[in-house]
Short mmCIF file of C-alpha atoms and ligand atoms in Angstrom, two decimals:
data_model
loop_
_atom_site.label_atom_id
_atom_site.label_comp_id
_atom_site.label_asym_id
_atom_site.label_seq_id
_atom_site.Cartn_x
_atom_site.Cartn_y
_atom_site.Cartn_z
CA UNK E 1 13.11 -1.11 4.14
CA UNK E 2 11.85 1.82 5.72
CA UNK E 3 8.12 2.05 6.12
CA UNK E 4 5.24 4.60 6.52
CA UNK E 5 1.93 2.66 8.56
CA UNK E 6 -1.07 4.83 9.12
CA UNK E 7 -4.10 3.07 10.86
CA UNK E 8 -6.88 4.40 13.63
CA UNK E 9 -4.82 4.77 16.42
CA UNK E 10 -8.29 3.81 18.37
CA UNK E 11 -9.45 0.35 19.93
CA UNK E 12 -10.06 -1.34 16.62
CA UNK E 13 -9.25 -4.17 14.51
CA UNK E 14 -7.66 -2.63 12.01
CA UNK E 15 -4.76 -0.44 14.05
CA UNK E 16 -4.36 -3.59 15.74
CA UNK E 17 -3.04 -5.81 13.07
CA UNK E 18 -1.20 -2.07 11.57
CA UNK E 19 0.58 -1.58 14.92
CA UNK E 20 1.49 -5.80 15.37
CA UNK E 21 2.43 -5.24 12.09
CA UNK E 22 4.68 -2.81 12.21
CA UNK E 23 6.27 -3.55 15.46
CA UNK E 24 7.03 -7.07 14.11
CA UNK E 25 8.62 -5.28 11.23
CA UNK E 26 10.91 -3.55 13.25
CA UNK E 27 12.07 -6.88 15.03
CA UNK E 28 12.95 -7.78 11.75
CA UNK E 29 15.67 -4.93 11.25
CA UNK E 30 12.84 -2.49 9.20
CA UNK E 31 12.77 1.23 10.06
CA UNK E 32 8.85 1.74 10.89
CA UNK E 33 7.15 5.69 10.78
CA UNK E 34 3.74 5.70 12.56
CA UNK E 35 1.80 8.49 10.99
CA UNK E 36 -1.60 9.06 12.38
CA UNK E 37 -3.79 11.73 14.56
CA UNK E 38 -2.68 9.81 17.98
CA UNK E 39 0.07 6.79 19.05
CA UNK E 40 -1.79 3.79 18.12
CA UNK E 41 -2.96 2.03 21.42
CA UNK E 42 -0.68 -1.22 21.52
CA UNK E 43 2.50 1.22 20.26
CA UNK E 44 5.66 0.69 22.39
CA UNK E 45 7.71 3.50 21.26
CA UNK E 46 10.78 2.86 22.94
CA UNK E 47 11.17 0.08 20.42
CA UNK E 48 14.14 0.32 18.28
CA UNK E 49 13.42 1.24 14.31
CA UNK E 50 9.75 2.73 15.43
CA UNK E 51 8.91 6.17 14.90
CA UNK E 52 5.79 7.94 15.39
CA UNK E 53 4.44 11.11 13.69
CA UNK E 54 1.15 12.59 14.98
CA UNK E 55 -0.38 14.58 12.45
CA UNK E 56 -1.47 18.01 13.66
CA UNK E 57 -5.06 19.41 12.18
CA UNK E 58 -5.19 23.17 12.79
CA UNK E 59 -8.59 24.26 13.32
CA UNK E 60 -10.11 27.71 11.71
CA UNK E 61 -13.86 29.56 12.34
CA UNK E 62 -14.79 28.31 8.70
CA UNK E 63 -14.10 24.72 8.97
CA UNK E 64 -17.17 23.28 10.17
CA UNK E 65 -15.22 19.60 9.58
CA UNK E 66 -11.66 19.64 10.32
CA UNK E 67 -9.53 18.57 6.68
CA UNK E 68 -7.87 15.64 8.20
CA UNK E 69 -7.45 14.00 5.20
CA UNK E 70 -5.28 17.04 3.88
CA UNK E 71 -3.24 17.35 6.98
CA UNK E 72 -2.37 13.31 7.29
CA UNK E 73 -1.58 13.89 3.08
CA UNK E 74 0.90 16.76 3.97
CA UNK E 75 2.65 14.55 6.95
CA UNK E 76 2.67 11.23 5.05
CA UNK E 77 4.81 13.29 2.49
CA UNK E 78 7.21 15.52 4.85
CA UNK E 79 7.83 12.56 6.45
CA UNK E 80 8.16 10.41 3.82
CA UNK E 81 11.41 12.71 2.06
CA UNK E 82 12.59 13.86 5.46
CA UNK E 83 13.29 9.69 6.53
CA UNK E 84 13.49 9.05 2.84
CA UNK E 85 10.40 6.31 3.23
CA UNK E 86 10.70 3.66 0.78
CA UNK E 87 6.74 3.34 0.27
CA UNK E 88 3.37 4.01 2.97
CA UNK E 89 1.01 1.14 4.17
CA UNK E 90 -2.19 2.22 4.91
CA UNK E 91 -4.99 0.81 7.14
CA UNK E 92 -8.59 0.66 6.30
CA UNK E 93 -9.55 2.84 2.72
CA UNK E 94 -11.49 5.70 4.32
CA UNK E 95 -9.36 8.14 4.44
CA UNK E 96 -5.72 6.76 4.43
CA UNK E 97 -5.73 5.77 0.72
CA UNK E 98 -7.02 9.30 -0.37
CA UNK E 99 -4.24 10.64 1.89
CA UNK E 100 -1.41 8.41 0.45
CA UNK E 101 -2.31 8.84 -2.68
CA UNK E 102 -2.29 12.48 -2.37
CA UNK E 103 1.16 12.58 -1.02
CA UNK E 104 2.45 10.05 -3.48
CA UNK E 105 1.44 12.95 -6.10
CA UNK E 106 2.94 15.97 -3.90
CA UNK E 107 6.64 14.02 -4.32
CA UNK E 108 6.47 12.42 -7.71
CA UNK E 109 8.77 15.01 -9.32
CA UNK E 110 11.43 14.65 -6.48
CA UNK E 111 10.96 10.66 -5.12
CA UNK E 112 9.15 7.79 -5.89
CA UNK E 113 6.61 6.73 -3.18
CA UNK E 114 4.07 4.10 -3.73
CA UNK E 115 1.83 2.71 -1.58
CA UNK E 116 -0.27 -0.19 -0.73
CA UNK E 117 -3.56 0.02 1.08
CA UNK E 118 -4.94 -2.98 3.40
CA UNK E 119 -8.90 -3.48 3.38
CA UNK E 120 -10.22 -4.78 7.03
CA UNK E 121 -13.97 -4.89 6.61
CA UNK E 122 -16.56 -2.05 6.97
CA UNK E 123 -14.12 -0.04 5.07
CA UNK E 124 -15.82 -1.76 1.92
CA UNK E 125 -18.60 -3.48 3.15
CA UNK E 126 -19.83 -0.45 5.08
CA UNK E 127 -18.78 3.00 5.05
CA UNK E 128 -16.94 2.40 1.71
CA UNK E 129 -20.50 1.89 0.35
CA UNK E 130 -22.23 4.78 1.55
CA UNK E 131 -23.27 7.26 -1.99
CA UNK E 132 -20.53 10.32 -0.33
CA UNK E 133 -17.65 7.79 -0.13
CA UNK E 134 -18.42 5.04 -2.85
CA UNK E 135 -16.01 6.89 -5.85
CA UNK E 136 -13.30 7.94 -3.72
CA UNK E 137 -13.15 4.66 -2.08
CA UNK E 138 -12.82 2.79 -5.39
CA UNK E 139 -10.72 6.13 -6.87
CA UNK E 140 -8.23 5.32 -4.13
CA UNK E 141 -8.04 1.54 -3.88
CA UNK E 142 -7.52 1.58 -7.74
CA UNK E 143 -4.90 3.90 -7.79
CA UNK E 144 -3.16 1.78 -4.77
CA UNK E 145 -0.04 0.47 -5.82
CA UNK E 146 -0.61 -3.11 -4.35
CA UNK E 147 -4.21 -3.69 -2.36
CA UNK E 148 -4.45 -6.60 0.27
CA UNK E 149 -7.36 -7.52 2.34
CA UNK E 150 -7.63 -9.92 5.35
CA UNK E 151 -9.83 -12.93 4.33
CA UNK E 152 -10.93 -14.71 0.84
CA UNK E 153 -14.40 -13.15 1.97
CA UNK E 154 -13.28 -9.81 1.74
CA UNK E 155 -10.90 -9.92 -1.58
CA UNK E 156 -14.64 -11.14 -3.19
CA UNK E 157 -16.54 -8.71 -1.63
CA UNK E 158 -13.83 -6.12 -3.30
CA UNK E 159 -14.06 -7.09 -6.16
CA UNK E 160 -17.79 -7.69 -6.31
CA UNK E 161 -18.65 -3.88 -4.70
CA UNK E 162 -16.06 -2.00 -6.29
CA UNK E 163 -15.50 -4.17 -9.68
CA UNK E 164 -11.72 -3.71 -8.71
CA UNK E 165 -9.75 -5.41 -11.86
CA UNK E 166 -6.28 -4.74 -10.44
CA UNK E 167 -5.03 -7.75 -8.77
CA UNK E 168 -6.29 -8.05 -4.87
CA UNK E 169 -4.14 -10.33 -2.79
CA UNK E 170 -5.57 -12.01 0.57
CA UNK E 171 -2.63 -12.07 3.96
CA UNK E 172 -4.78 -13.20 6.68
CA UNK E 173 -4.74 -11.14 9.84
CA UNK E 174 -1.89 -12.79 12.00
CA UNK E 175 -1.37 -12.92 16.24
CA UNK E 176 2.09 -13.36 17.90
CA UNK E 177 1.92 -16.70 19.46
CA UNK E 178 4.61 -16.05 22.23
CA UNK E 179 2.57 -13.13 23.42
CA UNK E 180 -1.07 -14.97 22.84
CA UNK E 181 -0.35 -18.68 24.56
CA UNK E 182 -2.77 -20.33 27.07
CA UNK E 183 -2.67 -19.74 30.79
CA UNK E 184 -0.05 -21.90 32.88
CA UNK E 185 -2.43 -21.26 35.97
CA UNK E 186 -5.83 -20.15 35.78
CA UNK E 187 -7.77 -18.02 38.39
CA UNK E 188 -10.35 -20.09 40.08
CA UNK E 189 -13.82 -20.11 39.58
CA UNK E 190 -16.96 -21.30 36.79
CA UNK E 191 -16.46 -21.57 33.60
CA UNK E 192 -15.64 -18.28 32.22
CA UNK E 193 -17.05 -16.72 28.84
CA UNK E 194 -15.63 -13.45 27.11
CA UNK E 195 -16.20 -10.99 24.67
CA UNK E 196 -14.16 -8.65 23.54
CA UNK E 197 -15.35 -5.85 21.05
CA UNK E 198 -15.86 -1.65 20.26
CA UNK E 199 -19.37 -2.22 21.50
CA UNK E 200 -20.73 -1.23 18.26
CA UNK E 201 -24.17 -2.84 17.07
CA UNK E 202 -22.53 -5.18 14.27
CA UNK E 203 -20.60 -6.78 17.34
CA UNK E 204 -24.10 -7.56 18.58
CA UNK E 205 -22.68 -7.53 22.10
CA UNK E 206 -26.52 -8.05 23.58
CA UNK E 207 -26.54 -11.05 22.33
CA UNK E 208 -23.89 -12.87 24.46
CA UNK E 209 -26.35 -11.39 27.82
CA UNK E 210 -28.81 -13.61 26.12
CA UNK E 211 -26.92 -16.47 25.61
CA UNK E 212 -25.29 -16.31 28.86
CA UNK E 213 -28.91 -16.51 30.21
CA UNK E 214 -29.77 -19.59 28.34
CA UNK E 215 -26.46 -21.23 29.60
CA UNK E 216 -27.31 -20.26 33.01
CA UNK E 217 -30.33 -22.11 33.32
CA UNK E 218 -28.34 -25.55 32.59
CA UNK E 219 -24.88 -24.92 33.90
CA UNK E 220 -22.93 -22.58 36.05
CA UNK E 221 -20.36 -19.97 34.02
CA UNK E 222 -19.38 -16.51 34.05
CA UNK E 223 -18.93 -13.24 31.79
CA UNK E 224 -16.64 -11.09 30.98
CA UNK E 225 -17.17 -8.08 28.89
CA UNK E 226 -14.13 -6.24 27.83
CA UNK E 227 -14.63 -2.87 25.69
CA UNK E 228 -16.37 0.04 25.35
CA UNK E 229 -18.97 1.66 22.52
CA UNK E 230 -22.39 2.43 22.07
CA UNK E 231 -24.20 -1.01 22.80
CA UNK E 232 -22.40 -1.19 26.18
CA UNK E 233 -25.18 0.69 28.03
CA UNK E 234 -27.87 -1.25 26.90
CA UNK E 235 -25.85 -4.95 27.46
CA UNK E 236 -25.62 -3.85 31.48
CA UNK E 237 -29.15 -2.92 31.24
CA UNK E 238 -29.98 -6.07 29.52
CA UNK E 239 -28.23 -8.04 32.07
CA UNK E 240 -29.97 -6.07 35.29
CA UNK E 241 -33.54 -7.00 32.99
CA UNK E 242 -32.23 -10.86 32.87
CA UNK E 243 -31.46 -11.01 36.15
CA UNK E 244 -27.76 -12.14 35.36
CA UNK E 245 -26.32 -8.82 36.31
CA UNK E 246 -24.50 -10.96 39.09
CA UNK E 247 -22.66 -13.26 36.74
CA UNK E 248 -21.59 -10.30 34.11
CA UNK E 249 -18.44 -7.76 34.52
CA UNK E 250 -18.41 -5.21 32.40
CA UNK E 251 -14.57 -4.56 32.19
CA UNK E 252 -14.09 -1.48 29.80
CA UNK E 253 -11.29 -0.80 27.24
CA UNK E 254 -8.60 -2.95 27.86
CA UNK E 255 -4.85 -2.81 27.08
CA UNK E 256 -3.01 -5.94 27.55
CA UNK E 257 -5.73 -8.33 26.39
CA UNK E 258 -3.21 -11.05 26.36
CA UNK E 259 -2.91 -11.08 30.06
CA UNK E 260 -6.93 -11.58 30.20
CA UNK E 261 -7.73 -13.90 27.16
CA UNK E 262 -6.04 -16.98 28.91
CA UNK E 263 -8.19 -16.45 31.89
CA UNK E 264 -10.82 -17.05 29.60
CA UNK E 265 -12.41 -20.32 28.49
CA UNK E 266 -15.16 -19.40 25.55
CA UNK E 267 -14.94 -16.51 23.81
CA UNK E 268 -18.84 -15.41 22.37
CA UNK E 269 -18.08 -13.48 19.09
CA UNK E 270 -21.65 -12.96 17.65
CA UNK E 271 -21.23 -10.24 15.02
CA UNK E 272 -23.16 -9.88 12.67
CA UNK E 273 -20.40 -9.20 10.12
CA UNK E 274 -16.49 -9.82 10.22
CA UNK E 275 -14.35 -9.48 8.06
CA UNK E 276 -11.95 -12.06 9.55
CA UNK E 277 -12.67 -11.41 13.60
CA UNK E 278 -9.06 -10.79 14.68
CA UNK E 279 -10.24 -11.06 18.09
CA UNK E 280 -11.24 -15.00 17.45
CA UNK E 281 -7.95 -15.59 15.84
CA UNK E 282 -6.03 -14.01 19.56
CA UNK E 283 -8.66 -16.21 21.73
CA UNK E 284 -7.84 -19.67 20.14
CA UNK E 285 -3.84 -18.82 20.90
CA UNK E 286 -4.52 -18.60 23.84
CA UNK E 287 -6.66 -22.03 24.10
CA UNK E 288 -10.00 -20.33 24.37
CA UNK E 289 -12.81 -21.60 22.34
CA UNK E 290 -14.84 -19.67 19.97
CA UNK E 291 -18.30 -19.97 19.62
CA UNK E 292 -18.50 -17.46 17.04
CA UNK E 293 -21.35 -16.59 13.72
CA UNK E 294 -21.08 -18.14 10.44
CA UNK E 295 -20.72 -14.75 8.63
CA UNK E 296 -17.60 -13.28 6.39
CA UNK E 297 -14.30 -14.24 6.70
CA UNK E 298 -14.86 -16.39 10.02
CA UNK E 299 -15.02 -19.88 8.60
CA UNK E 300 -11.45 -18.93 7.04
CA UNK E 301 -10.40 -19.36 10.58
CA UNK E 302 -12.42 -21.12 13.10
CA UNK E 303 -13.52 -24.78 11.53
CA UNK E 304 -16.82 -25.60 12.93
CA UNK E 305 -16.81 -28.57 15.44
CA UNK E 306 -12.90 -28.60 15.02
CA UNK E 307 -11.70 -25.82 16.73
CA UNK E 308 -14.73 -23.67 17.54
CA UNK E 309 -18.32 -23.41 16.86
CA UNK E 310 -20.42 -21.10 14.25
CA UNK E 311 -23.76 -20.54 14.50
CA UNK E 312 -26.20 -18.53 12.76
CA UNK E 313 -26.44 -14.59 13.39
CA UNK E 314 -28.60 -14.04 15.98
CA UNK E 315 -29.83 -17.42 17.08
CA UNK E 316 -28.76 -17.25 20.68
CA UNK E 317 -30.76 -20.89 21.04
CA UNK E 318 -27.84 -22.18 19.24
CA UNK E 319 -25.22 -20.32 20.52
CA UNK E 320 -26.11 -21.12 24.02
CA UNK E 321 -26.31 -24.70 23.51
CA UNK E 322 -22.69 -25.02 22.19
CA UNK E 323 -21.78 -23.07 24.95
CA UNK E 324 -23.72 -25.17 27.52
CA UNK E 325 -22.28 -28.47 25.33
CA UNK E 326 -18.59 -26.70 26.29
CA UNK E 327 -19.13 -26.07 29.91
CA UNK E 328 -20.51 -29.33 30.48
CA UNK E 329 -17.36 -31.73 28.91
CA UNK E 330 -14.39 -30.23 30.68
CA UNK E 331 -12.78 -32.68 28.24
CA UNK E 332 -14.30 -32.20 25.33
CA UNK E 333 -13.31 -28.82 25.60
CA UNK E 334 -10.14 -29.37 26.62
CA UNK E 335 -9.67 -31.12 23.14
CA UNK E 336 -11.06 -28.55 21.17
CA UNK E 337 -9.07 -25.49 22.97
CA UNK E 338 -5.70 -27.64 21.83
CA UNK E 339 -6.93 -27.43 18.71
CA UNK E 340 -7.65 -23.90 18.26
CA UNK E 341 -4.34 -23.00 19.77
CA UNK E 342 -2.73 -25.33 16.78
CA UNK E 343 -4.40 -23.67 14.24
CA UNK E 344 -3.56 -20.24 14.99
CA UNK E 345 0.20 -21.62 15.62
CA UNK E 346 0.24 -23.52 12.45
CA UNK E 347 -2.06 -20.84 10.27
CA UNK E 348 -1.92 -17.08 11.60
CA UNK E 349 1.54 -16.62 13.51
CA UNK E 350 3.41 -13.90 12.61
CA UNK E 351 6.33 -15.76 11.35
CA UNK E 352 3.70 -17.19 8.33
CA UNK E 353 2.21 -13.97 7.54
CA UNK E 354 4.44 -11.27 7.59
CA UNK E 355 6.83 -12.39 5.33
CA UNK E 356 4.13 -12.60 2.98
CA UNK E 357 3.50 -8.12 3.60
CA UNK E 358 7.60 -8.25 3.45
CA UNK E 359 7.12 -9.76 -0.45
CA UNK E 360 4.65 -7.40 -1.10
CA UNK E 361 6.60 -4.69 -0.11
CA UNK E 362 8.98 -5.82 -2.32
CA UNK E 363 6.91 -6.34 -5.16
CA UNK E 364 6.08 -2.62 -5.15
CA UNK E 365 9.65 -1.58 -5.30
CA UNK E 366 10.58 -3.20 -7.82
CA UNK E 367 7.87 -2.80 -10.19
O1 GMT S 1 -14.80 -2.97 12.48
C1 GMT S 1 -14.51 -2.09 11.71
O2 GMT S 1 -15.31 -1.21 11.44
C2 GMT S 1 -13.19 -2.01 11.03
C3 GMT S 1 -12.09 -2.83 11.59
C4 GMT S 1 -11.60 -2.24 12.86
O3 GMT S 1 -10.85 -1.29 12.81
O4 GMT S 1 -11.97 -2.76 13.89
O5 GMT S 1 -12.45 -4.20 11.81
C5 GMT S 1 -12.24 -5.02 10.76
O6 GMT S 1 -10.86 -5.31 10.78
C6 GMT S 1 -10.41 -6.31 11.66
C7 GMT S 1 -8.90 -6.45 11.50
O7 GMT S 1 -8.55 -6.79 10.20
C8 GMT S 1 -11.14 -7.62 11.37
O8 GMT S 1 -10.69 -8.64 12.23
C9 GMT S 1 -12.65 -7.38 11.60
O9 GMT S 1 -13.32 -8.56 11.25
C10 GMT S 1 -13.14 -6.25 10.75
N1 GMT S 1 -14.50 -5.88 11.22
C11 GMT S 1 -15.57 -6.06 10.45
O10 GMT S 1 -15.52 -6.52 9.34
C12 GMT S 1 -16.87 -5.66 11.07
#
């Protein structure tokens, strides 16, 4: 098939599992067409059958905002007829579906071009919901030709928020287990936590400096904190305040998180919404333990006591004493890391899951 993806080309959920996504198609003999404002970040474009577009947004005096939703529409649709697309996948509602749907109208006299639109998470149970967006958002999902979201939690929420009628199927988010895999030699030193986020204040990145605190007054461990975003600023100013600036790193942005997740042995995921947590789901291939929030589409993944821990949002009392409980039984842990890598192997690789987008491309064709 040959395929349009559009995602945020940013750090982000979302044009992660887009760009895995369509890089995985390729290696399955599909033709793949990027279309976005930038190369998504994880992109290799010297892979055979991938193809990026960036879409151009020409500026004028009277545009206070510039119209990118007009300018992705008018790309998604030269593209599509130029490479004769066979249908568009877009990431996250806001704008992408208004976009596709857009250029699915510009070419219905000459080619048919449907498209299906993946929901990730704030795209429905944020943004989606604020009054300027609400009717587009549902206008557009509606009018997709096939909708997916990531979790059970977030097909409900759909529906619930949007009264969606039109069938909404779940395809969890997926990692590639030959990429993601534990450490064959780790780099000395205490027990090391992570977290790994935007930075953004639903990530509630503060709140791992406050566990780590708690954990330090029982047991020796480290931090890493890989990202950037707004809440970064205040987490390094948190940990001068705690006096545990010494045992934090604040990494930044990140590229190949799969070289740094195995040197890892906890990752702290304390959002206080997620719509699956994608980054959970690439810690526990690599062996590292989540000790995550009971919130959204995380218990689909992480089963508590089994292969991770989940806690209530905000209660860093808890938190830290699962962490503490970790750092303490080297075995214990050991157990429960095997166990996390299994599930992702056995649940979320990509050999499960993207046949699954493969039928529902199909689906759409031949309807
Ligand atoms: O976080 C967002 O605002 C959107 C999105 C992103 O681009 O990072 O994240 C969502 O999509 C991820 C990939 O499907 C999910 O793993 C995240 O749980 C989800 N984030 C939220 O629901 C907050």
């Amino acid at each position: 098939m040959k395929i349009g993806i559009t995602c945020y080309p940013t750090y982000g959920g979302s044009g992660i599992v887009a760009t895995e996504l369509g890089m995985e198609l390729a290696l399955r003999g599909h033709e793949v067409h990027f279309i976005s404002y930038a190369q998504p970040i994880r992109l290799s474009p010297a892979m055979e059958r991938v193809h990026y577009h960036e879409v151009d947004v020409a500026m004028y005096p009277l545009f206070a905002y510039p119209p990118y939703t007009l300018a992705l529409a008018a790309r998604m649709a030269s593209v599509a007829e130029r490479y004769e697309l066979d249908l568009l996948h877009v990431h996250y509602a806001i704008p992408h579906s208004v976009s596709a749907l857009l250029a699915r109208q510009m070419l219905e006299s000459r080619r048919r071009l449907p498209f299906v639109t993946t929901l990730h998470g704030t795209d429905i149970t944020l943004v989606g919901q604020e009054p300027s967006y609400f009717e587009i958002t549902k206008f557009s999902i509606e009018a997709s030709d096939a909708i997916t979201t990531v979790s059970d939690y977030l097909n409900v929420r759909t529906r619930e928020v949007f009264g969606i009628t039109k069938p909404v199927r779940t395809i969890h988010n997926f990692v590639n287990c030959e990429l993601y895999r534990p450490a064959e030699a780790r780099t000395p030193g205490p027990v090391r936590l992570i977290h790994i986020s935007n930075f953004r204040p639903v990530k509630r990145p503060l709140d791992c400096v406050h566990v780590l605190r708690r954990v330090l007054a029982d047991v020796e461990a480290e931090l890493w904190m890989v990202g950037d975003g707004p809440e970064r600023y205040p987490a390094e100013r948190l940990a001068g305040e705690l006096g545990v600036a010494r045992q934090v790193r604040f990494l930044g942005k990140q590229d190949n998180i799969e070289r740094l997740l195995p040197q890892a042995d906890i990752l702290l995921l304390p959002s206080e919404h997620e719509a699956f947590g994608l980054a959970a789901l690439e810690a526990m291939a690599c062996g590292v333990v989540p000790v995550a929030t009971r919130t959204g589409g995380i218990a689909e993944l992480v089963t508590d006591g089994a292969d991770g821990y989940l806690e209530g949002v905000g209660d860093v009392e808890a938190q830290a004493r699962r962490v503490v409980g970790l750092v303490a039984d080297a075995v214990a842990r050991g157990k429960m890391a095997e166990s996390a890598r299994r599930t992702a192997v056995t649940r979320f690789c990509t050999d499960r899951i993207i046949p699954m987008y493969e039928a529902q491309y199909r689906e759409c064709l031949e309807a």
